[in-house]
Short mmCIF file of C-alpha atoms and ligand atoms in Angstrom, two decimals:
data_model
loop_
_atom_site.label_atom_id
_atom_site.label_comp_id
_atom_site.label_asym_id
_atom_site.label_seq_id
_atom_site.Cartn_x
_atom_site.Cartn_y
_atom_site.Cartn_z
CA UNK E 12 50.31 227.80 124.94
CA UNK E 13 50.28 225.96 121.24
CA UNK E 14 53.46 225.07 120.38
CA UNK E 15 54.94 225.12 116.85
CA UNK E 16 56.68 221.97 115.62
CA UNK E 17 59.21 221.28 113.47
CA UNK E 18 60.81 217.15 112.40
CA UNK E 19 64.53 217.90 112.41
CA UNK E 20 67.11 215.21 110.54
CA UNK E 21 70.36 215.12 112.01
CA UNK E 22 73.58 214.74 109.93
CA UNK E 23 76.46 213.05 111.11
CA UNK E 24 75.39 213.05 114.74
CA UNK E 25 72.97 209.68 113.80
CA UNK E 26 76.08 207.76 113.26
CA UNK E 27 77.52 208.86 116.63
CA UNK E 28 77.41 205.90 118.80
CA UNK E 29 77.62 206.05 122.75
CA UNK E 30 78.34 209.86 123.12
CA UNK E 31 75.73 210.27 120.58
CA UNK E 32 74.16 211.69 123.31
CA UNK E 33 76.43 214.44 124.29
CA UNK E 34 76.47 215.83 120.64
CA UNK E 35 72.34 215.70 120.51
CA UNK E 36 72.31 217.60 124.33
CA UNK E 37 74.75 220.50 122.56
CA UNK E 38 72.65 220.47 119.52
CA UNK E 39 69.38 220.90 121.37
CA UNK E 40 71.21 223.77 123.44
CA UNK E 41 72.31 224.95 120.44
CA UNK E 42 68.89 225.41 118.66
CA UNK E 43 67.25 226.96 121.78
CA UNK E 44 70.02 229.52 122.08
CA UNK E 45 69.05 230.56 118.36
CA UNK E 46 64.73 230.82 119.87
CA UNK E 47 65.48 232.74 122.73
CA UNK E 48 63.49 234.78 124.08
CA UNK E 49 60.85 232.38 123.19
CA UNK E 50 60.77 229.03 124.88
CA UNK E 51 61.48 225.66 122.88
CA UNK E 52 62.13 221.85 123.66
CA UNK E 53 63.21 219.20 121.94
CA UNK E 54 62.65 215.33 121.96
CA UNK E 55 64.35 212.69 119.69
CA UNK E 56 62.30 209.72 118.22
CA UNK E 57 63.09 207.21 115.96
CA UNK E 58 65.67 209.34 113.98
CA UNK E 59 64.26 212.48 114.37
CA UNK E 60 64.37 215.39 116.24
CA UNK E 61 60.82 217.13 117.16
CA UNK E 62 60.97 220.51 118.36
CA UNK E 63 58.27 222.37 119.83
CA UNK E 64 58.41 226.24 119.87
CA UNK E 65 56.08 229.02 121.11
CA UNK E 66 53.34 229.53 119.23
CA UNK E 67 54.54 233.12 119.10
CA UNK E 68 57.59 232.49 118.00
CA UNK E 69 57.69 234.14 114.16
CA UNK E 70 58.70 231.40 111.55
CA UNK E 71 61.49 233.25 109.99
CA UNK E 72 63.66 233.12 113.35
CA UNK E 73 62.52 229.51 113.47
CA UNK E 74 63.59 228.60 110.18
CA UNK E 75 66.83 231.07 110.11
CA UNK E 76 67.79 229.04 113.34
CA UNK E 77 67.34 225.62 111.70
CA UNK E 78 69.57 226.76 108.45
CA UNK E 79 72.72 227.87 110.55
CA UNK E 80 72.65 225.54 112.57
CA UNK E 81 75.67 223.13 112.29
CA UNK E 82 74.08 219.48 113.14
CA UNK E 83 71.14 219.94 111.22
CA UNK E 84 70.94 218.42 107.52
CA UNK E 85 67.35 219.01 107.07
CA UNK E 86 63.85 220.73 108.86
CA UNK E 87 60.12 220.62 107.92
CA UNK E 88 57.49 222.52 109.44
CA UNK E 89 55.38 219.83 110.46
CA UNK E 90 51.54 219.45 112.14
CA UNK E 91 50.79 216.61 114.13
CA UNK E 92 47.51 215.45 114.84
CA UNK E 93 45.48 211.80 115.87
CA UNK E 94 46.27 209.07 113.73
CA UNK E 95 42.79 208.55 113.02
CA UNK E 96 41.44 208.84 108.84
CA UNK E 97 39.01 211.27 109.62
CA UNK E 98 40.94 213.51 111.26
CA UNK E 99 43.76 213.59 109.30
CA UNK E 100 42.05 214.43 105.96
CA UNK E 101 40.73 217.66 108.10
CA UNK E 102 44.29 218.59 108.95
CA UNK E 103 45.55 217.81 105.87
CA UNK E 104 43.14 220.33 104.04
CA UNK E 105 43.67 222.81 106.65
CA UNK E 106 47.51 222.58 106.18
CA UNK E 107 47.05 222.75 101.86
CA UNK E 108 44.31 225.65 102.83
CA UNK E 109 46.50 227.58 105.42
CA UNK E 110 49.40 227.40 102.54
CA UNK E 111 48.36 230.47 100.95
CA UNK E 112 48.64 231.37 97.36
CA UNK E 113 51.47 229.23 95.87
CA UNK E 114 52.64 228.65 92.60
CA UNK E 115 52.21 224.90 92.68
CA UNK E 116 51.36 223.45 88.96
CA UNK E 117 51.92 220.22 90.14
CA UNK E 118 52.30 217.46 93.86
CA UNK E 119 53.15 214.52 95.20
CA UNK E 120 51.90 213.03 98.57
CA UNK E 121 55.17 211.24 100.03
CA UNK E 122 53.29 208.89 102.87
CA UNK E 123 55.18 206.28 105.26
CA UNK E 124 53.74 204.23 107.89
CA UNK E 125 56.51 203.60 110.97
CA UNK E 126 53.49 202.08 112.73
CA UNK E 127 52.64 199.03 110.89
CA UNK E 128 49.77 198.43 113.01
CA UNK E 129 47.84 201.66 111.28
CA UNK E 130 45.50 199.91 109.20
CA UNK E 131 45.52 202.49 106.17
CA UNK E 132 48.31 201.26 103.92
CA UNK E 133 50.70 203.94 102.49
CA UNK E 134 49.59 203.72 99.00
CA UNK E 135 46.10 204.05 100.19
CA UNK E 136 46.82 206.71 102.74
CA UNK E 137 48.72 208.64 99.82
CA UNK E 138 45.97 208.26 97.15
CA UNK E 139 43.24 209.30 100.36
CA UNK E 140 45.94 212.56 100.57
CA UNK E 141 45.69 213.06 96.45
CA UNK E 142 41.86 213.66 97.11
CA UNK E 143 41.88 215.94 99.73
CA UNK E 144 44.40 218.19 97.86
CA UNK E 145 42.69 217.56 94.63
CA UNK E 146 39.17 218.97 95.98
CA UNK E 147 40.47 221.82 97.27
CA UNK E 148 43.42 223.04 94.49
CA UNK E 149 41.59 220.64 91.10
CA UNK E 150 44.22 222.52 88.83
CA UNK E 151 46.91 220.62 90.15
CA UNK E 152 48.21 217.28 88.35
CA UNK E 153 50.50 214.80 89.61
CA UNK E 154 54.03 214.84 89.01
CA UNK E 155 55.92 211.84 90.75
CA UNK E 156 59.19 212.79 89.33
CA UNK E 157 59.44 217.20 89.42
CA UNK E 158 56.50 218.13 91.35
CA UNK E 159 56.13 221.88 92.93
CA UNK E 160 54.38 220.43 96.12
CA UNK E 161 55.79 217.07 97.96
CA UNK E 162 52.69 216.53 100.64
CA UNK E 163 54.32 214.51 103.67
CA UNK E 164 52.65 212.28 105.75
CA UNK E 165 54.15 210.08 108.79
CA UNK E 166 52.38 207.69 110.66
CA UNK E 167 53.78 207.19 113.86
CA UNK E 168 52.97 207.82 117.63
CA UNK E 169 50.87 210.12 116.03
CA UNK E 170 50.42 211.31 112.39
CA UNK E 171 52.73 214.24 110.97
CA UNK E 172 52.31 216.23 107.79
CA UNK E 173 54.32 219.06 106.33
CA UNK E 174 55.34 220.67 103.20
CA UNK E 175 57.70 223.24 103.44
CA UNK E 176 60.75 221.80 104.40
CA UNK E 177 64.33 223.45 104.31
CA UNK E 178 68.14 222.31 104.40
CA UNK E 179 70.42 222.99 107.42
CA UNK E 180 74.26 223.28 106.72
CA UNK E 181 75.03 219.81 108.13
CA UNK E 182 78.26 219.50 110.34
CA UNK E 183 78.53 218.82 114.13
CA UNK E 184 76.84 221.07 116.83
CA UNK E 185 79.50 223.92 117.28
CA UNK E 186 81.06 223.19 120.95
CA UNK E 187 81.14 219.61 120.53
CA UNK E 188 84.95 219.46 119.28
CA UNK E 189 86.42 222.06 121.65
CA UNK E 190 87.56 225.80 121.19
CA UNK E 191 89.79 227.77 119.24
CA UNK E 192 90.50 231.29 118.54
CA UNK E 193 89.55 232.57 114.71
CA UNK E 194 92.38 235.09 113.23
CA UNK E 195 89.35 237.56 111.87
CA UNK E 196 90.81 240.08 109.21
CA UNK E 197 87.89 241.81 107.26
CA UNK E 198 88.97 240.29 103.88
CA UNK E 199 86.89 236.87 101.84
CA UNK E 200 88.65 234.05 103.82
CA UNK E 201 89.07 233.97 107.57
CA UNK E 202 85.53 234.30 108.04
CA UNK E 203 84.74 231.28 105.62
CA UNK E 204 87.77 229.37 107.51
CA UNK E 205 85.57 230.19 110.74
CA UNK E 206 82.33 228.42 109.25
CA UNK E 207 84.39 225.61 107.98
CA UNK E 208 85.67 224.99 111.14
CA UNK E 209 82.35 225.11 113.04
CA UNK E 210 80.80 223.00 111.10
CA UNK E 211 83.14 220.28 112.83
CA UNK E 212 81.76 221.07 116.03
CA UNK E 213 84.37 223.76 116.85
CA UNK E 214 83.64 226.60 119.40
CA UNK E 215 85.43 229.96 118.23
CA UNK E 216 85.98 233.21 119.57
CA UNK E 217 87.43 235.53 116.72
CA UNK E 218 90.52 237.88 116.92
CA UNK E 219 91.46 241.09 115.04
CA UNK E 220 94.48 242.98 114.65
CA UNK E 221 93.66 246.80 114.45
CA UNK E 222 96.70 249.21 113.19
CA UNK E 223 94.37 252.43 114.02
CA UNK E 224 95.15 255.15 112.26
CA UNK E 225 96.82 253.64 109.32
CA UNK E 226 93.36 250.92 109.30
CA UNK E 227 90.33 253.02 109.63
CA UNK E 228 87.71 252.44 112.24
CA UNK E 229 85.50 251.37 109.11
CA UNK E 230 87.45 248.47 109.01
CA UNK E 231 87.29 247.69 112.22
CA UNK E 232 83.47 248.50 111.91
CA UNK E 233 83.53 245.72 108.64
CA UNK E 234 85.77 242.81 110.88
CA UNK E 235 82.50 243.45 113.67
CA UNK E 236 79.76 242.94 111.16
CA UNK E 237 81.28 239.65 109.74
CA UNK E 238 81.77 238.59 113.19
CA UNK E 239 78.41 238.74 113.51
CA UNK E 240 77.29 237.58 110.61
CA UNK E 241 79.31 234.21 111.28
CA UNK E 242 77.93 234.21 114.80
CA UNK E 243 75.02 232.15 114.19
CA UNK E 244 77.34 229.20 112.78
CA UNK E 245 79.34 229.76 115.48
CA UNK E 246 76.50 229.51 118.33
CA UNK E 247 77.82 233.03 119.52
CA UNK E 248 81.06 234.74 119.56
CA UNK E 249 83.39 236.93 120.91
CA UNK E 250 85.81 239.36 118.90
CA UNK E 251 89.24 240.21 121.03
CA UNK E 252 89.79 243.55 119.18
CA UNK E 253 94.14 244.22 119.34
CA UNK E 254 95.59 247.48 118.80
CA UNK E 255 98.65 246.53 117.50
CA UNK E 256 100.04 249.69 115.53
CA UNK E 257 103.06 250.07 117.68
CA UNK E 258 104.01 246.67 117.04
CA UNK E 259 102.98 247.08 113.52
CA UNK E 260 105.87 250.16 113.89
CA UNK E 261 108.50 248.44 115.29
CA UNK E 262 108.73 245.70 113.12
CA UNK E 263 108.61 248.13 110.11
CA UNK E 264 111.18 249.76 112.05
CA UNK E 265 113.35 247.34 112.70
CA UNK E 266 112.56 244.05 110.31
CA UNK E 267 114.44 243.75 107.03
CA UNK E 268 111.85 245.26 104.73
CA UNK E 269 111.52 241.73 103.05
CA UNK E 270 110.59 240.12 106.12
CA UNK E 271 108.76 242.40 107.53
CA UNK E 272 105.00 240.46 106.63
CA UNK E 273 106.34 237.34 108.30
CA UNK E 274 107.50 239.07 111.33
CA UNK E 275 104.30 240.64 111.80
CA UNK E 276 102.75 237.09 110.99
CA UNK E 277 105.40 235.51 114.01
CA UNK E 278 103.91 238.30 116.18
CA UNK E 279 100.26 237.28 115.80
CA UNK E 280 100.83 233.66 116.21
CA UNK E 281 102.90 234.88 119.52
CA UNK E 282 99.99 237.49 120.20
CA UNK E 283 97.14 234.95 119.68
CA UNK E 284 98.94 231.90 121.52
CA UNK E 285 98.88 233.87 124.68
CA UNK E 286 95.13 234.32 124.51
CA UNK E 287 94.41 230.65 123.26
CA UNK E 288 96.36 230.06 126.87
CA UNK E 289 94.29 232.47 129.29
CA UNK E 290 91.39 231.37 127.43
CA UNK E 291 92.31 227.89 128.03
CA UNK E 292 91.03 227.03 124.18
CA UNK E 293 93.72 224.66 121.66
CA UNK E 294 93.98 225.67 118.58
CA UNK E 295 94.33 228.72 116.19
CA UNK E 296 92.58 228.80 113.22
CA UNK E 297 93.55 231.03 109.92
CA UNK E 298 92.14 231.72 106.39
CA UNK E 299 95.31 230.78 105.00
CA UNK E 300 95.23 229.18 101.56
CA UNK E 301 98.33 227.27 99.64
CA UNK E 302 100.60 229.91 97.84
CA UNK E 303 97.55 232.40 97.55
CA UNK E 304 100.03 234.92 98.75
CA UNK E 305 103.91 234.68 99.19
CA UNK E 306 103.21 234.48 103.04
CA UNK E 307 101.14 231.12 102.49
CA UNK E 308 104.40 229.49 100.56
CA UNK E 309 105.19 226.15 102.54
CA UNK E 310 108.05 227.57 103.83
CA UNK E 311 106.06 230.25 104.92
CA UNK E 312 103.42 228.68 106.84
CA UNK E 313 106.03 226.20 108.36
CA UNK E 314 107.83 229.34 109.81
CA UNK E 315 104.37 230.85 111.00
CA UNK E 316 103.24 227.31 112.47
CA UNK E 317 106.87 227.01 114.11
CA UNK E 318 106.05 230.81 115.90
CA UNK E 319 102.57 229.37 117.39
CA UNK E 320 102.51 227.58 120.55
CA UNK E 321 99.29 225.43 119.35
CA UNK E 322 97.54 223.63 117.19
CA UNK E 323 97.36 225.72 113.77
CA UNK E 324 94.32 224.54 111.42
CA UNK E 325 94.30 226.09 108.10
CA UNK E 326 90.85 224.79 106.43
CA UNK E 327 91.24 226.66 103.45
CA UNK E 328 94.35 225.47 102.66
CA UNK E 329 92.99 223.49 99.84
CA UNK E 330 90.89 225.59 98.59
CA UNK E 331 90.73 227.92 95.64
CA UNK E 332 89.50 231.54 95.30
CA UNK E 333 86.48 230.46 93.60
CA UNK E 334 85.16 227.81 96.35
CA UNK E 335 86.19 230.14 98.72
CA UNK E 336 83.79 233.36 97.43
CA UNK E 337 80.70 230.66 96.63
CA UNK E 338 81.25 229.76 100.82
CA UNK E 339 81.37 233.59 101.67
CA UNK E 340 78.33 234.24 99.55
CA UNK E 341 76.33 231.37 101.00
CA UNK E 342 77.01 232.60 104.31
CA UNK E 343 76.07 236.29 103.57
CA UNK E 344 79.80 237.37 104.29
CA UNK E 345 80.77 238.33 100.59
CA UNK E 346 79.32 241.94 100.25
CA UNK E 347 80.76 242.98 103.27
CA UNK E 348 84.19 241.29 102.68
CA UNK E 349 84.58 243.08 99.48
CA UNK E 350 84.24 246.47 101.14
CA UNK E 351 87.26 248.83 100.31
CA UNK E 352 88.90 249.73 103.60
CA UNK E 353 92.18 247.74 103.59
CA UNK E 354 93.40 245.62 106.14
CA UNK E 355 96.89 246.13 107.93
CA UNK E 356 98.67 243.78 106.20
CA UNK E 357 98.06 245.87 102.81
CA UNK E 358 99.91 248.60 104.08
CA UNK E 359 102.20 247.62 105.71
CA UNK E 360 103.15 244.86 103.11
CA UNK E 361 106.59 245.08 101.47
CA UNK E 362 107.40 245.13 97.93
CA UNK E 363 109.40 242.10 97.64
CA UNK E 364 108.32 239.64 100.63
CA UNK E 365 110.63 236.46 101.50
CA UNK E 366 108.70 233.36 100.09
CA UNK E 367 111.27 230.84 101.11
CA UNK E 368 112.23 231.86 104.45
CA UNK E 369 115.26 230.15 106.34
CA UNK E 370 113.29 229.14 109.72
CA UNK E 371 116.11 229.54 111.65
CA UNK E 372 116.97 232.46 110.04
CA UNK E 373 113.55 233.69 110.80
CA UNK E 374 113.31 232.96 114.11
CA UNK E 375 116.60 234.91 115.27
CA UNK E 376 115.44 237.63 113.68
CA UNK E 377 112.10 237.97 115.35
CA UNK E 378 113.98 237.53 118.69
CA UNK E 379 115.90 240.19 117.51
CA UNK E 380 112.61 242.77 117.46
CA UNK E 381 112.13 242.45 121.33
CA UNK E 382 107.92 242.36 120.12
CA UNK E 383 107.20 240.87 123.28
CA UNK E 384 106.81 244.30 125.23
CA UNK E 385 104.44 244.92 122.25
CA UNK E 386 102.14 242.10 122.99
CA UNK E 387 101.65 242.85 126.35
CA UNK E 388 101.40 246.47 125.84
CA UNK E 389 98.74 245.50 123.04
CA UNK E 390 96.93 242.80 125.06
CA UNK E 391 96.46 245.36 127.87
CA UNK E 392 94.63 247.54 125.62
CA UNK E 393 92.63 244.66 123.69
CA UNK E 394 88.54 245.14 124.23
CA UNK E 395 86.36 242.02 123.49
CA UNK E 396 83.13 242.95 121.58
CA UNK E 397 80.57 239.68 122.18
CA UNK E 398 77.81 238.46 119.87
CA UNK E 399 74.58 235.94 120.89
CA UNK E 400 73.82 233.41 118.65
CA UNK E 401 71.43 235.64 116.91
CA UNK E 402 74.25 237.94 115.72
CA UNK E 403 73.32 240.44 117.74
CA UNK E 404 76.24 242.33 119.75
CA UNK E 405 75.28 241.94 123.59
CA UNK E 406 78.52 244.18 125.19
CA UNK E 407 81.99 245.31 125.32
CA UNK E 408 84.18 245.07 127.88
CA UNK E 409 88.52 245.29 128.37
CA UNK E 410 90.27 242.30 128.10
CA UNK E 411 92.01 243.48 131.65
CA UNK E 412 89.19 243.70 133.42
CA UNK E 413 88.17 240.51 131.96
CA UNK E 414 91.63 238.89 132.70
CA UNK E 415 90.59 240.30 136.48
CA UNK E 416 87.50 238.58 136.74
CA UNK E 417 88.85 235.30 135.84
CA UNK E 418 91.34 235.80 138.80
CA UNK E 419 88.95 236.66 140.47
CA UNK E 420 86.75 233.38 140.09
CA UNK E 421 90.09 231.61 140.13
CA UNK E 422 91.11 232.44 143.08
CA UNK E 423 86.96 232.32 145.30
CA UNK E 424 87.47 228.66 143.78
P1 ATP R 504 91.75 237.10 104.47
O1 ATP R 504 90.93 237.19 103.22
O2 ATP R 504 91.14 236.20 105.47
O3 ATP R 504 92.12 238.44 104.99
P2 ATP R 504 94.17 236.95 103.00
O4 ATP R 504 94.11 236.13 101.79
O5 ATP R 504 94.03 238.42 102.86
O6 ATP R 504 93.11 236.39 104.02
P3 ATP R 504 96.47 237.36 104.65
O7 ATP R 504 96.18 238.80 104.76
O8 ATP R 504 97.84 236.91 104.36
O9 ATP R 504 95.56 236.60 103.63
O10 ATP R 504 96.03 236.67 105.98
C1 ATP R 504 96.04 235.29 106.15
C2 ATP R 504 95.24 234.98 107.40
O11 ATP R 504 95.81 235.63 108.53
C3 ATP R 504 93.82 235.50 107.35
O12 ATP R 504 92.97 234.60 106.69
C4 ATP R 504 93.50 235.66 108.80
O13 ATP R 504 93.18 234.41 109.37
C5 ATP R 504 94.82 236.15 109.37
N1 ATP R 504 94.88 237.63 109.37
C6 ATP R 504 95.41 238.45 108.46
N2 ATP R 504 95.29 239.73 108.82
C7 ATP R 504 94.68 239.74 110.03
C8 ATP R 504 94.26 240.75 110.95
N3 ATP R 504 94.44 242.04 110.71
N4 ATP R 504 93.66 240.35 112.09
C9 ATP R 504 93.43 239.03 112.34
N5 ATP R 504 93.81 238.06 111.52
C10 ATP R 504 94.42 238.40 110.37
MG1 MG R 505 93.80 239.69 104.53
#
């Protein structure tokens, strides 16, 4: 079958050195995770990645691939054909012909010659270009510095053309820098912390704590849209969902009413440290941003870190509200963020939280709670929803029986 192909530039993986391999094997997985069920390859050459897709592959899965893919800083839809004169001008005017009506007022042919020993020189193979495009669109004028159309040519093992050309979201191929579990609430920033943290190559499975009936299932319905709408950063995912109103009780119960947000805080770093361990991932990662609530004081997150058995990465922590909404907006995870059904910590927030809590202090008192009986009660109700790299949810399943099937394989190896 034709194939479809596509030039890719690679970001920060080109200035990899020896393992620059292992990054460009994950990327290419990557990418072909994103195609499937059609069937793709891809080859590197002199800087570039060319992959080849099926011919009936539909563009807009091609091209949505190529922009969430982390690794990726740019993609053109490319033809290739002999590197002989004749032949290209053809498939040049088929490619300007096969454009369709376009709004173009004005071009430039961009040509470069890798293969110096093509004897057409790039100014002459640019102004031979120029002609072809003028005879078959004459309105058009040249515009070297703002033009509508930028005509590409490359002469290399072949010659390549293309003119639509997009931007990926740069990064490292998610999976390349290990795995980590997500803290997922439905509100603006843990799912933009997610993306941030995939683009450095991260591989995340998301968590969510669910206080049914006091949070409706609408919110848990919101937390499994944005999981899947981060999914395609995140080259798939999975979303532990926790019931965790009876812990959400007892420490309302039993917590000084002050410190009752950063005891339920302590018993999510607990909760989610035990799954970053079965999982066998090393790190947590949170939406938290510097003082944008009185549980993301210093003192605050230093208590929080203290309660978590890993690695904690906050990469919002610098951010503001502002950078954070332009993220979630690029990513599509805005409109549903903004959705009305409250999140646990909203109700069960008190009125006058601790901002500088005594650690020490702190930690007595959640030892005080006896939560752990909570976590494992939770845990052994916990269901993980999973998402392909396309977004799409592929099954459910208990995190017991999945906790069983581990020991299983554990134990037949
Ligand atoms: P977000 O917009 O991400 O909800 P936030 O500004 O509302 O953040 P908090 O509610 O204090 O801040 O939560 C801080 C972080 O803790 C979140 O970014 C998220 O990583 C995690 N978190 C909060 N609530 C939950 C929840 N119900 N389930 C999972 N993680 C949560
Ligand atoms: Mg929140």
């Amino acid at each position: 079958m034709a194939k479809q192909l596509y030039l890719i530039k690679e970001g920060e993986i080109s200035l990899k050195g020896l393992n620059r391999a292992f990054f460009e094997k994950r990327l290419k997985n990557n990418i072909k995770d994103k195609l499937r069920p059609y069937h793709s390859s891809a080859e590197r050459q002199k800087g570039r990645l060319f992959l080849h897709v099926d011919e009936d592959c539909p563009a807009q899965q091609i091209e949505r691939a190529l922009s969430t893919t982390f690794g990726i800083v740019g993609w053109a839809r490319a033809i290739m054909c002999e590197k002989d004169p004749e032949v290209i001008r053809k498939q040049a005017a088929a490619l300007i012909q096969g454009s369709g009506e376009r709004n173009w007022k004005t071009f430039k042919v961009a040509a470069k010659r890798e293969d110096k020993s093509f004897p057409v020189h790039s100014y002459d193979l640019a102004c031979m270009i120029a002609e072809v495009i003028h005879e078959i669109r004459p309105e058009l004028t040249v515009d070297l510095r703002n033009p509508d159309l930028v005509f590409h040519i490359e002469i290399r093992n072949q010659a390549f053309m293309y003119t639509d050309s997009g931007r990926g979201p740069g990064g490292l191929p998610a999976g390349t820098a290990g795995r980590g579990l997500l803290l997922l609430s439905g509100g603006i920033d843990s799912p933009v912390a997610g993306f941030e943290m995939a683009k450095r190559g991260l591989k995340l499975d998301c968590l969510y704590f669910h206080a049914y009936p006091y949070t409706s299932d609408e919110a848990l319905e919101k937390v499994k849209t944005l999981a899947s709408k981060i999914a395609p950063y995140l080259n798939g995912t999975r979303l532990f969902v926790v019931p965790f109103t009876q812990g959400q009780l007892n420490i309302r119960q039993k917590a000084m009413e002050d410190a009752t947000t950063l005891m339920f805080r302590a018993s999510m770093m607990k909760l989610a440290s035990q799954v970053v361990s079965t999982e066998g991932m090393q790190c947590i990662v949170t939406g938290e941003a510097l003082s944008q609530v009185a549980s993301q004081t210093l003192a605050a997150m230093s208590f929080t870190d203290s309660m978590a058995d890993y690695l904690v990465l906050r990469p919002l922590v610098g951010f503001d509200k502002e950078e954070i909404i332009s993220v979630a907006r690029h990513i599509d995870t805005y409109e549903t963020s903004i959705l009305p059904y409250e999140d646990c910590c909203v109700i069960f927030s008190p009125k006058h939280p601790v901002t500088n809590p005594d650690k020490a202090v702190m930690k007595e008192h959640y030892e005080s709670l006896g939560m752990q009986e909570f976590i494992d009660g939770a845990l052994k109700e916990t269901k993980i929803y999973s998402y392909n790299a396309r977004g799409e949810e592929t099954g459910v399943w208990s995190f017991a029986s999945h906790l069983d099937r581990n020991r299983a394989e554990e134990e037949e190896n």
